[in-house]
Amino acid sequence: MGQIAPTPFVIPDLIIQTIHFMTYEANVRPAWIVLVLLLLFILAYTVLNDSPLIQSISNPPKQNISRKGFSNFKNSAENEMCLKCHGQSKYSYTNKENGKIIVKRMYAEAIVNRDDFYASNHREFKCTDCHSEDYISFPHSGDLRMEAIATCVDCHGGDEKYAKFQFETIDTAFMASVHSQKHSEEFTCWMCHDPHTYKINARTTENLKETITYDNLICLNCHGDNNNYQLLSNKPNPNLLQKHDWLPNQSSHFTNVRCIECHTRNEDTLIVAHFITPKNQAVKKCESCHSKNSILYASLYKHQIKQNIEKVGIIKGLFFSETASIGPDRNNSLNLLSFLIMGLTVIAICIHVFLRIKNK
Amino acid sequence: MNNHSSERLYLYPLWIRIWHMINAVLCLILIITGLSIQFSNPSVVVKFKTAISVHNIAGVLLAINYIAFFIGNLFTTNGHHYIMPVRGFFKRLIIQIRYYTIGIFKKENPPFPITPDQKFNPLQQFTYVATMYLLVPLIVLSGFGLLYPEMTLKSLLGASGLELTDFLHVTVGFFITLFMCIHIYFCTIGKTPASNFKSMINGFHESH
């Protein structure tokens, strides 16, 4: 031992001696392992949780489409003629009689936010594609107020290009939904899908959380806002947090699934279910989602299931490609491995028992 | 040292036996309800909602019981059995494995006979330390994370923190289940197949 060990063995020997000292010489108990684990967990749960480093690794910043500048979009120059007034809450014009500049407020429902519009599905449209050409003149003619508002099916219905979205089936489901049944004509597609701002989310599930938030905000626009709620109802808006008191880990549910997961009747053919059910028909059983036959596979995770490892990152791809927070039992290869290990253990025990009896 | 044949050693004090009994019952409950939750389709063996409640309660009780074990080992001489001497440990581990796979069938004597100073053989010592000081704390901590998901790490390297915690919890649960199967089987290797089970009730170990 007196001789110094050759270089490659210096470090391992030092480690062994340290472990030896800690566990044997110093008589330190394995309680240290527990303390280290505890510290690691506290570190992971508190420090790392909000660390910008970890957040940036986990969620690389996404390029915001609106940052490109609006001028890149087709028809943006023409649209700007409308948006210079309708793009914000104030507009101004010159009074021809006295030459004064008048500043007025824009009605809330006549405002189209540029960021939202140029991120929406209809961003390439001209305003006058849907609205009358007569809007070009200002002040607008009073007759224009009578202009009929188009619904989704007016443009998308019967069009082969949009056949996969099945707008007709959506329309049927919507007509049967509680919104349509209770409010009939008053409640149109626009209530949830304002064509000026609506952005389809369902098939871009790289960022599932974004889809969930976007879709839930559609519901919360009325159900979380008393003013909007009472545009269609005389009743006070029920407090959603209280109404969902029974739901365990409420905030986790609210941020990890969409309202429509429980509040729609799912139809396999539709990409997103539109048959919103009355509250007494809402899903209330844990096992409806937290089971092998989870209804989430027909809704929220419909598109995610098809994603491959490259798209979702190594950890997620390797272990969770078929999973969600509802449990890794959806990972068939790991299941198989666990059954294999357990099976081999049982076989080994049986052989051992057999040999023990034989050699008795 | 060689004459153990008729010796009855008092190896398992009352607190250990009580702790061990509670731990065994809770582990069984946790394994059964855990499997029910994991493979809910929509309900396996135990009804989903019942399984969740029972699993949560049993989990918290197991954590409390673990603290008792941890403190007990910290302040009594029982902790001594969990200190693994590093030097030559693998050699001794292999001797023990050789005994279980070959020697036992040739009616050889156990290479590391049980004494009041050495109640575990090297293989036992290794698996018990790994289980009690690594797997159980991991499953308790990850279980805590799942019980309070709002507190759990939100995301790590592209995967959801909750999913990673869940994955850790289920994987460690699997290894503890595996440990339990092997542990129960190895307990039948005593003076008689039942003698080790009796020891954990009356506290006396009967040597071969």
Coordinates of C-alpha atoms in Angstrom, one line a residue:
Chain A
M1 CA 0.0 0.0 0.0
G2 CA 3.0 2.3 0.6
Q3 CA 3.6 2.7 -3.1
I4 CA 1.6 5.4 -4.9
A5 CA -0.8 3.7 -7.4
P6 CA -0.3 4.3 -11.2
T7 CA -2.2 7.3 -12.5
P8 CA -5.3 5.7 -13.9
F9 CA -6.1 4.1 -10.5
V10 CA -5.5 7.1 -8.3
I11 CA -8.9 8.5 -8.6
P12 CA -11.0 5.3 -8.3
D13 CA -8.8 4.3 -5.3
L14 CA -9.5 7.6 -3.7
I15 CA -13.2 7.3 -4.3
I16 CA -13.2 3.7 -2.8
Q17 CA -11.2 5.0 0.2
T18 CA -13.6 7.8 0.7
I19 CA -16.7 5.5 0.5
H20 CA -14.9 3.1 2.7
F21 CA -14.2 5.8 5.2
M22 CA -17.7 7.1 5.1
T23 CA -19.4 3.8 5.4
Y24 CA -17.0 1.7 7.5
E25 CA -14.2 3.6 9.2
A26 CA -16.3 6.7 10.1
N27 CA -19.2 4.4 10.8
V28 CA -21.5 6.7 8.9
R29 CA -24.9 5.0 8.2
P30 CA -26.7 4.8 4.8
A31 CA -29.0 7.5 6.1
W32 CA -26.8 9.7 4.0
I33 CA -28.3 8.3 0.8
V34 CA -31.7 9.3 2.0
L35 CA -30.5 12.8 2.9
V36 CA -28.9 13.2 -0.5
L37 CA -32.1 12.1 -2.2
L38 CA -34.2 14.4 -0.1
L39 CA -31.9 17.3 -1.0
L40 CA -32.0 16.4 -4.7
F41 CA -35.8 16.3 -4.6
I42 CA -36.1 19.6 -2.8
L43 CA -33.7 21.1 -5.4
A44 CA -35.7 19.7 -8.3
Y45 CA -39.0 20.7 -6.8
T46 CA -38.1 24.2 -5.8
V47 CA -35.0 25.7 -7.4
L48 CA -35.2 24.0 -10.8
N49 CA -38.9 24.4 -11.1
D50 CA -38.7 28.1 -11.9
S51 CA -35.2 28.2 -13.2
P52 CA -35.1 30.0 -16.5
L53 CA -32.4 27.7 -17.7
I54 CA -34.5 24.6 -17.3
Q55 CA -37.6 26.4 -18.7
S56 CA -35.7 27.4 -21.8
I57 CA -34.3 23.9 -22.3
S58 CA -37.8 22.4 -21.8
N59 CA -39.7 25.0 -23.8
P60 CA -37.6 26.5 -26.5
P61 CA -39.0 29.9 -27.5
K62 CA -41.3 29.7 -30.4
Q63 CA -41.2 32.1 -33.3
N64 CA -44.1 34.3 -33.0
I65 CA -45.8 34.8 -36.4
S66 CA -46.9 38.3 -35.6
R67 CA -43.3 39.4 -35.0
K68 CA -42.5 38.9 -38.7
G69 CA -44.2 42.2 -39.4
F70 CA -47.7 42.5 -40.9
S71 CA -46.5 43.8 -44.2
N72 CA -45.4 40.3 -45.2
F73 CA -49.0 39.2 -45.4
K74 CA -51.0 39.1 -48.6
N75 CA -53.5 42.0 -48.7
S76 CA -52.0 43.6 -45.6
A77 CA -51.7 47.0 -47.3
E78 CA -55.4 47.0 -48.2
N79 CA -56.4 45.7 -44.9
E80 CA -54.5 48.4 -43.1
M81 CA -57.0 50.9 -44.5
C82 CA -59.6 49.2 -42.3
L83 CA -57.3 48.4 -39.5
K84 CA -56.1 51.9 -39.0
C85 CA -59.4 52.6 -37.3
H86 CA -60.6 49.0 -36.5
G87 CA -57.2 47.9 -35.2
Q88 CA -57.4 49.5 -31.8
S89 CA -59.9 51.0 -29.4
K90 CA -59.6 54.6 -30.6
Y91 CA -59.9 56.1 -34.1
S92 CA -59.7 59.6 -35.5
Y93 CA -60.9 61.5 -38.5
T94 CA -60.9 65.1 -39.7
N95 CA -64.2 67.0 -39.5
K96 CA -64.5 68.5 -42.9
E97 CA -66.6 71.4 -41.7
N98 CA -64.3 72.8 -39.1
G99 CA -61.1 70.9 -40.0
K100 CA -60.7 69.6 -36.5
I101 CA -59.3 66.1 -35.8
I102 CA -62.0 64.1 -33.9
V103 CA -60.9 61.2 -31.8
K104 CA -63.6 58.6 -31.0
R105 CA -63.8 55.3 -29.3
M106 CA -64.3 52.1 -31.4
Y107 CA -67.0 49.7 -30.3
A108 CA -65.4 46.7 -28.7
E109 CA -67.0 44.2 -31.1
A110 CA -65.8 46.2 -34.1
I111 CA -62.1 46.0 -33.1
V112 CA -59.8 43.5 -34.8
N113 CA -56.5 43.1 -33.1
R114 CA -53.7 43.0 -35.7
D115 CA -51.6 40.5 -33.8
D116 CA -54.5 38.1 -33.5
F117 CA -55.7 38.6 -37.1
Y118 CA -52.3 38.0 -38.7
A119 CA -51.9 34.9 -36.5
S120 CA -55.3 33.6 -37.5
N121 CA -56.3 31.1 -40.2
H122 CA -57.9 33.9 -42.3
R123 CA -54.9 36.2 -42.2
E124 CA -54.4 36.1 -46.0
F125 CA -58.0 37.4 -46.6
K126 CA -59.0 40.9 -47.6
C127 CA -61.5 42.5 -45.3
T128 CA -63.7 43.0 -48.3
D129 CA -63.6 39.3 -49.2
C130 CA -66.3 38.8 -46.5
H131 CA -67.5 42.4 -45.9
S132 CA -69.1 44.7 -48.5
E133 CA -66.8 46.6 -50.8
D134 CA -68.9 49.7 -49.8
Y135 CA -67.0 49.8 -46.5
I136 CA -64.2 51.4 -48.5
S137 CA -65.9 54.8 -48.2
F138 CA -66.0 56.6 -44.8
P139 CA -68.2 57.4 -43.1
H140 CA -69.8 54.0 -43.7
S141 CA -73.3 53.9 -45.0
G142 CA -76.0 53.1 -42.5
D143 CA -77.4 50.3 -44.7
L144 CA -74.2 48.4 -44.2
R145 CA -75.4 47.6 -40.7
M146 CA -77.9 45.2 -42.3
E147 CA -75.1 43.1 -43.8
A148 CA -75.6 39.4 -43.1
I149 CA -72.8 37.7 -41.1
A150 CA -71.4 34.5 -42.7
T151 CA -71.1 31.4 -40.5
C152 CA -68.4 28.8 -41.0
V153 CA -70.6 26.5 -43.2
D154 CA -71.5 29.4 -45.5
C155 CA -67.9 29.3 -46.9
H156 CA -66.6 25.9 -45.8
G157 CA -69.7 23.7 -46.3
G158 CA -69.7 21.4 -49.3
D159 CA -66.1 22.4 -50.2
E160 CA -63.9 19.4 -51.0
K161 CA -60.8 21.2 -49.9
Y162 CA -62.2 21.3 -46.4
A163 CA -63.9 17.9 -46.5
K164 CA -61.7 16.4 -43.8
F165 CA -62.9 18.9 -41.3
Q166 CA -66.4 17.8 -41.9
F167 CA -68.1 21.1 -41.4
E168 CA -71.5 19.6 -42.0
T169 CA -71.0 17.1 -39.2
I170 CA -69.7 19.9 -37.0
D171 CA -72.8 21.9 -37.8
T172 CA -75.1 18.9 -36.9
A173 CA -73.2 18.3 -33.7
F174 CA -73.3 22.0 -32.9
M175 CA -77.1 22.2 -33.5
A176 CA -77.6 19.4 -31.0
S177 CA -75.3 21.0 -28.4
V178 CA -76.5 22.7 -25.3
H179 CA -75.4 26.1 -26.6
S180 CA -77.5 25.8 -29.8
Q181 CA -80.5 24.2 -28.0
K182 CA -80.7 26.9 -25.3
H183 CA -80.0 30.0 -27.3
S184 CA -80.9 28.9 -30.9
E185 CA -80.2 31.7 -33.4
E186 CA -78.4 33.9 -30.9
F187 CA -75.6 31.4 -30.6
T188 CA -73.5 31.2 -33.7
C189 CA -70.1 29.7 -34.6
W190 CA -68.7 33.1 -34.0
M191 CA -69.4 32.9 -30.3
C192 CA -66.4 30.6 -30.0
H193 CA -64.6 31.0 -33.4
D194 CA -64.4 34.6 -34.3
P195 CA -63.2 34.4 -38.0
H196 CA -61.0 37.4 -37.4
T197 CA -59.0 35.7 -34.8
Y198 CA -59.6 32.0 -34.9
K199 CA -56.5 29.9 -35.2
I200 CA -56.7 26.2 -35.6
N201 CA -54.8 24.4 -32.9
A202 CA -55.9 20.8 -32.8
R203 CA -53.4 19.4 -35.2
T204 CA -50.3 21.2 -34.1
T205 CA -49.8 19.4 -30.8
E206 CA -46.0 19.9 -30.4
N207 CA -47.1 22.3 -27.8
L208 CA -50.1 20.6 -26.2
K209 CA -50.2 23.1 -23.4
E210 CA -50.7 26.0 -25.8
T211 CA -53.7 24.2 -27.5
I212 CA -55.2 23.5 -24.1
T213 CA -54.9 27.1 -22.9
Y214 CA -56.2 28.4 -26.3
D215 CA -59.2 26.1 -26.3
N216 CA -60.0 26.7 -22.6
L217 CA -59.9 30.5 -23.1
I218 CA -62.6 30.1 -25.7
C219 CA -64.9 28.7 -23.0
L220 CA -63.7 31.1 -20.4
N221 CA -64.4 34.1 -22.6
C222 CA -68.0 33.7 -21.5
H223 CA -68.0 31.2 -18.6
G224 CA -65.2 33.1 -16.9
D225 CA -66.6 36.6 -17.7
N226 CA -69.9 37.7 -16.2
N227 CA -70.4 40.5 -18.7
N228 CA -70.1 38.2 -21.7
Y229 CA -72.0 35.4 -20.0
Q230 CA -75.0 37.7 -19.4
L231 CA -75.1 38.7 -23.0
L232 CA -76.9 35.4 -23.5
S233 CA -78.2 34.5 -20.1
N234 CA -80.2 36.3 -17.4
K235 CA -78.6 34.2 -14.7
P236 CA -75.5 35.1 -12.8
N237 CA -72.4 33.3 -14.1
P238 CA -71.7 30.3 -11.9
N239 CA -68.3 30.3 -10.2
L240 CA -66.3 27.6 -12.1
L241 CA -63.9 27.0 -9.3
Q242 CA -66.7 26.2 -6.9
K243 CA -68.6 24.2 -9.4
H244 CA -65.5 22.0 -10.0
D245 CA -64.8 21.7 -6.2
W246 CA -65.2 17.9 -6.4
L247 CA -62.4 17.6 -8.9
P248 CA -59.1 16.5 -7.2
N249 CA -56.0 18.6 -8.1
Q250 CA -58.3 21.1 -9.7
S251 CA -55.5 23.4 -11.1
S252 CA -53.7 20.4 -12.6
H253 CA -56.8 19.4 -14.4
F254 CA -57.6 22.9 -15.6
T255 CA -54.1 23.3 -17.1
N256 CA -53.7 19.8 -18.5
V257 CA -57.0 19.0 -20.2
R258 CA -59.6 21.1 -22.1
C259 CA -63.1 21.8 -20.8
I260 CA -64.4 20.0 -23.9
E261 CA -62.8 16.7 -22.7
C262 CA -65.6 16.3 -20.2
H263 CA -68.2 18.6 -21.6
T264 CA -68.7 17.2 -25.1
R265 CA -70.0 13.9 -26.5
N266 CA -67.2 12.6 -28.5
E267 CA -67.6 11.6 -32.2
D268 CA -64.8 9.6 -33.7
T269 CA -65.0 11.1 -37.1
L270 CA -64.7 14.7 -35.9
I271 CA -61.3 16.2 -35.2
V272 CA -62.7 18.2 -32.3
A273 CA -66.0 17.3 -30.8
H274 CA -68.7 20.0 -31.1
F275 CA -71.6 18.3 -29.3
I276 CA -71.4 20.2 -26.0
T277 CA -73.6 18.4 -23.5
P278 CA -75.8 19.8 -20.7
K279 CA -73.9 19.9 -17.4
N280 CA -75.6 16.8 -15.9
Q281 CA -74.1 14.8 -18.8
A282 CA -70.5 15.9 -18.2
V283 CA -67.9 13.2 -17.5
K284 CA -67.4 12.9 -13.8
K285 CA -65.8 9.5 -13.3
C286 CA -62.0 9.5 -12.8
E287 CA -61.6 6.2 -14.7
S288 CA -63.2 7.7 -17.8
C289 CA -59.8 9.3 -18.5
H290 CA -57.5 7.5 -16.1
S291 CA -57.7 4.1 -17.7
K292 CA -56.6 2.0 -20.6
N293 CA -59.7 3.0 -22.6
S294 CA -59.2 6.7 -21.7
I295 CA -61.6 9.0 -23.6
L296 CA -58.7 11.3 -24.0
Y297 CA -57.3 9.1 -26.7
A298 CA -60.3 10.0 -28.8
S299 CA -59.9 13.7 -28.1
L300 CA -56.9 15.5 -26.6
Y301 CA -54.3 12.9 -27.6
K302 CA -55.8 11.9 -30.9
H303 CA -53.0 13.6 -32.8
Q304 CA -50.2 13.2 -30.2
I305 CA -50.3 9.4 -30.4
K306 CA -49.1 9.6 -34.0
Q307 CA -46.1 11.7 -33.1
N308 CA -42.6 10.1 -33.2
I309 CA -39.6 10.4 -31.1
E310 CA -37.8 13.1 -33.0
K311 CA -40.7 15.5 -32.6
V312 CA -41.2 15.2 -28.9
G313 CA -37.6 15.0 -27.7
I314 CA -35.6 12.1 -26.4
I315 CA -36.9 11.6 -22.9
K316 CA -40.5 12.0 -23.9
G317 CA -40.1 10.0 -27.1
L318 CA -38.4 7.1 -25.4
F319 CA -40.6 6.7 -22.4
F320 CA -43.8 8.6 -23.1
S321 CA -44.5 8.4 -26.8
E322 CA -47.8 6.8 -26.1
T323 CA -48.5 8.3 -22.7
A324 CA -49.9 11.2 -21.0
S325 CA -50.2 12.2 -17.3
I326 CA -52.8 9.5 -17.1
G327 CA -50.0 6.9 -16.4
P328 CA -47.1 5.2 -18.1
D329 CA -49.1 2.0 -18.4
R330 CA -49.7 3.2 -22.0
N331 CA -46.1 2.4 -22.7
N332 CA -46.3 -1.1 -24.1
S333 CA -42.6 -1.8 -24.4
L334 CA -42.0 -1.0 -20.8
N335 CA -45.0 -3.0 -19.8
L336 CA -43.6 -5.9 -21.7
L337 CA -40.2 -5.6 -20.1
S338 CA -41.7 -5.5 -16.6
F339 CA -43.8 -8.6 -17.3
L340 CA -40.6 -10.3 -18.7
I341 CA -38.5 -9.5 -15.6
M342 CA -41.3 -10.5 -13.3
G343 CA -41.9 -13.7 -15.3
L344 CA -38.2 -14.7 -15.3
T345 CA -38.0 -14.1 -11.5
V346 CA -41.0 -16.4 -10.9
I347 CA -39.4 -19.0 -13.2
A348 CA -36.1 -18.7 -11.3
I349 CA -37.8 -19.1 -8.0
C350 CA -39.7 -22.2 -9.3
I351 CA -36.4 -23.8 -10.5
H352 CA -34.9 -23.0 -7.1
V353 CA -37.8 -24.6 -5.3
F354 CA -37.6 -27.7 -7.5
L355 CA -33.9 -28.1 -7.0
R356 CA -34.2 -27.6 -3.2
I357 CA -36.9 -30.4 -3.0
K358 CA -34.8 -32.7 -5.3
N359 CA -31.7 -32.3 -3.2
K360 CA -33.3 -32.6 0.1
Chain B
M1 CA -18.8 -20.0 16.0
N2 CA -19.6 -23.2 14.1
N3 CA -22.0 -24.6 16.6
H4 CA -25.3 -22.8 15.8
S5 CA -27.4 -25.8 15.4
S6 CA -29.6 -25.5 18.5
E7 CA -29.1 -21.8 19.1
R8 CA -32.0 -19.4 19.3
L9 CA -30.9 -15.9 18.8
Y10 CA -33.1 -13.0 19.8
L11 CA -32.4 -10.9 16.7
Y12 CA -35.6 -9.0 16.0
P13 CA -36.6 -6.6 18.8
L14 CA -40.3 -5.8 19.2
W15 CA -40.2 -2.4 17.5
I16 CA -38.6 -4.0 14.4
R17 CA -41.3 -6.7 14.3
I18 CA -44.1 -4.2 14.6
W19 CA -42.5 -1.9 12.0
H20 CA -41.9 -4.9 9.7
M21 CA -45.5 -6.2 10.0
I22 CA -47.0 -2.7 9.3
N23 CA -44.6 -2.3 6.4
A24 CA -45.5 -5.7 4.9
V25 CA -49.2 -5.1 5.1
L26 CA -49.0 -1.6 3.7
C27 CA -46.7 -2.8 0.9
L28 CA -49.2 -5.5 -0.1
I29 CA -52.1 -3.0 0.0
L30 CA -50.0 -0.5 -2.1
I31 CA -49.0 -3.1 -4.6
I32 CA -52.6 -4.3 -5.1
T33 CA -54.1 -0.8 -5.3
G34 CA -51.2 0.5 -7.3
L35 CA -51.6 -2.2 -10.0
S36 CA -55.4 -1.5 -10.0
I37 CA -54.7 2.2 -10.7
Q38 CA -51.9 1.5 -13.2
F39 CA -53.9 -1.1 -15.2
S40 CA -57.4 0.4 -14.7
N41 CA -59.6 -0.8 -17.5
P42 CA -61.6 0.9 -16.1
S43 CA -61.4 -1.1 -12.8
V44 CA -59.1 -4.0 -12.0
V45 CA -59.5 -5.9 -8.7
V46 CA -60.2 -2.7 -6.7
K47 CA -62.7 0.0 -7.9
F48 CA -60.7 2.9 -9.2
K49 CA -61.9 5.5 -6.7
T50 CA -61.5 3.2 -3.8
A51 CA -58.0 2.1 -5.1
I52 CA -56.9 5.8 -5.2
S53 CA -58.1 6.6 -1.7
V54 CA -56.7 3.4 -0.2
H55 CA -53.4 3.9 -2.1
N56 CA -53.1 7.5 -0.9
I57 CA -53.8 6.7 2.8
A58 CA -51.6 3.6 2.7
G59 CA -48.8 5.6 1.1
V60 CA -48.9 8.3 3.8
L61 CA -48.9 5.6 6.5
L62 CA -46.0 3.9 4.8
A63 CA -44.1 7.2 4.8
I64 CA -44.7 7.7 8.5
N65 CA -43.7 4.1 9.2
Y66 CA -40.6 4.7 7.2
I67 CA -39.7 7.7 9.3
A68 CA -40.0 5.4 12.4
F69 CA -37.7 2.9 10.7
F70 CA -35.2 5.7 9.8
I71 CA -35.1 7.2 13.2
G72 CA -35.0 3.7 14.8
N73 CA -32.0 2.8 12.8
L74 CA -30.3 6.1 13.5
F75 CA -30.6 5.8 17.3
T76 CA -30.5 2.0 18.0
T77 CA -27.9 -0.6 17.3
N78 CA -30.1 -2.1 14.6
G79 CA -28.7 0.5 12.2
H80 CA -25.4 -1.2 12.5
H81 CA -26.6 -4.0 10.2
Y82 CA -27.2 -1.6 7.4
I83 CA -23.6 -0.3 7.2
M84 CA -22.0 -1.9 4.3
P85 CA -18.2 -2.4 4.5
V86 CA -17.0 -1.5 1.1
R87 CA -13.7 -3.4 0.9
G88 CA -14.1 -6.9 -0.4
F89 CA -17.9 -6.4 -0.5
F90 CA -18.3 -7.8 -4.1
K91 CA -16.2 -10.8 -3.3
R92 CA -18.5 -11.6 -0.3
L93 CA -21.6 -10.9 -2.4
I94 CA -20.4 -13.4 -5.0
I95 CA -19.7 -16.0 -2.3
Q96 CA -23.2 -15.6 -1.1
I97 CA -24.7 -15.7 -4.6
R98 CA -22.7 -18.9 -5.2
Y99 CA -24.1 -20.4 -2.1
Y100 CA -27.7 -19.7 -3.1
T101 CA -27.2 -21.0 -6.6
I102 CA -24.9 -23.9 -6.1
G103 CA -23.8 -24.5 -2.5
I104 CA -27.3 -24.8 -1.0
F105 CA -28.0 -27.8 -3.2
K106 CA -24.8 -29.5 -2.1
K107 CA -25.9 -29.0 1.6
E108 CA -23.0 -26.7 2.3
N109 CA -23.1 -24.5 5.4
P110 CA -24.1 -20.9 4.8
P111 CA -20.9 -18.9 4.1
F112 CA -22.0 -16.1 6.4
P113 CA -23.7 -17.6 9.4
I114 CA -26.1 -15.3 11.3
T115 CA -24.7 -13.9 14.5
P116 CA -26.1 -11.0 16.7
D117 CA -23.4 -8.8 15.1
Q118 CA -24.2 -9.9 11.6
K119 CA -27.9 -10.5 11.1
F120 CA -27.8 -10.1 7.3
N121 CA -25.7 -12.0 4.8
P122 CA -23.9 -9.7 2.2
L123 CA -26.7 -10.2 -0.4
Q124 CA -29.3 -9.4 2.2
Q125 CA -27.4 -6.4 3.3
F126 CA -27.0 -5.1 -0.2
T127 CA -30.7 -5.5 -1.2
Y128 CA -32.0 -4.2 2.1
V129 CA -29.9 -1.1 2.0
A130 CA -30.8 -0.6 -1.7
T131 CA -34.5 -1.0 -0.9
M132 CA -34.8 0.8 2.4
Y133 CA -32.4 3.6 1.7
L134 CA -32.8 4.1 -2.0
L135 CA -36.1 2.7 -3.4
V136 CA -38.4 3.4 -0.5
P137 CA -37.3 7.1 -0.1
L138 CA -37.6 7.5 -3.9
I139 CA -41.1 6.1 -4.0
V140 CA -42.2 8.1 -1.0
L141 CA -40.8 11.4 -2.5
S142 CA -42.3 10.7 -5.9
G143 CA -45.5 9.7 -4.3
F144 CA -45.5 13.0 -2.5
G145 CA -45.0 14.7 -5.8
L146 CA -48.0 12.9 -7.3
L147 CA -50.2 13.7 -4.3
Y148 CA -49.5 17.4 -4.7
P149 CA -49.0 17.7 -8.4
E150 CA -49.2 21.5 -8.2
M151 CA -45.8 21.4 -6.4
T152 CA -44.2 19.0 -8.9
L153 CA -41.5 20.1 -11.3
K154 CA -43.3 21.4 -14.4
S155 CA -41.1 20.2 -17.1
L156 CA -37.6 18.7 -17.6
L157 CA -35.9 18.3 -21.0
G158 CA -39.1 18.3 -23.0
A159 CA -41.0 15.9 -20.8
S160 CA -43.6 16.9 -18.2
G161 CA -42.4 16.8 -14.7
L162 CA -45.5 15.1 -13.6
E163 CA -45.0 12.3 -16.1
L164 CA -41.3 11.9 -15.0
T165 CA -42.4 11.7 -11.4
D166 CA -45.1 9.2 -12.3
F167 CA -42.6 7.2 -14.3
L168 CA -40.2 7.2 -11.4
H169 CA -42.9 6.2 -8.9
V170 CA -44.2 3.3 -11.1
T171 CA -40.7 2.0 -12.0
V172 CA -39.5 2.1 -8.3
G173 CA -42.8 0.5 -7.4
F174 CA -42.1 -2.3 -9.8
F175 CA -38.6 -2.9 -8.3
I176 CA -40.1 -2.9 -4.8
T177 CA -42.6 -5.5 -5.9
L178 CA -39.8 -7.6 -7.4
F179 CA -37.9 -7.2 -4.2
M180 CA -40.9 -8.3 -2.2
C181 CA -41.4 -11.5 -4.3
I182 CA -37.7 -12.5 -3.9
H183 CA -37.7 -11.5 -0.2
I184 CA -40.7 -13.6 0.6
Y185 CA -39.3 -16.6 -1.3
F186 CA -35.8 -16.3 0.3
C187 CA -37.5 -16.3 3.7
T188 CA -38.5 -19.9 3.1
I189 CA -34.8 -20.8 3.1
G190 CA -34.5 -21.2 6.9
K191 CA -34.2 -24.1 9.3
T192 CA -37.6 -25.1 8.0
P193 CA -39.5 -23.2 5.3
A194 CA -41.7 -21.5 8.0
S195 CA -39.0 -20.8 10.6
N196 CA -38.0 -17.4 9.3
F197 CA -41.7 -16.3 9.2
K198 CA -42.0 -17.4 12.8
S199 CA -38.8 -15.3 13.7
M200 CA -40.5 -12.2 12.5
I201 CA -43.4 -12.9 15.0
N202 CA -41.5 -14.1 18.1
G203 CA -38.2 -12.3 17.4
F204 CA -36.0 -15.5 17.8
H205 CA -33.9 -16.7 14.9
E206 CA -33.4 -20.4 14.6
S207 CA -30.1 -21.3 13.0
H208 CA -29.6 -24.1 10.5

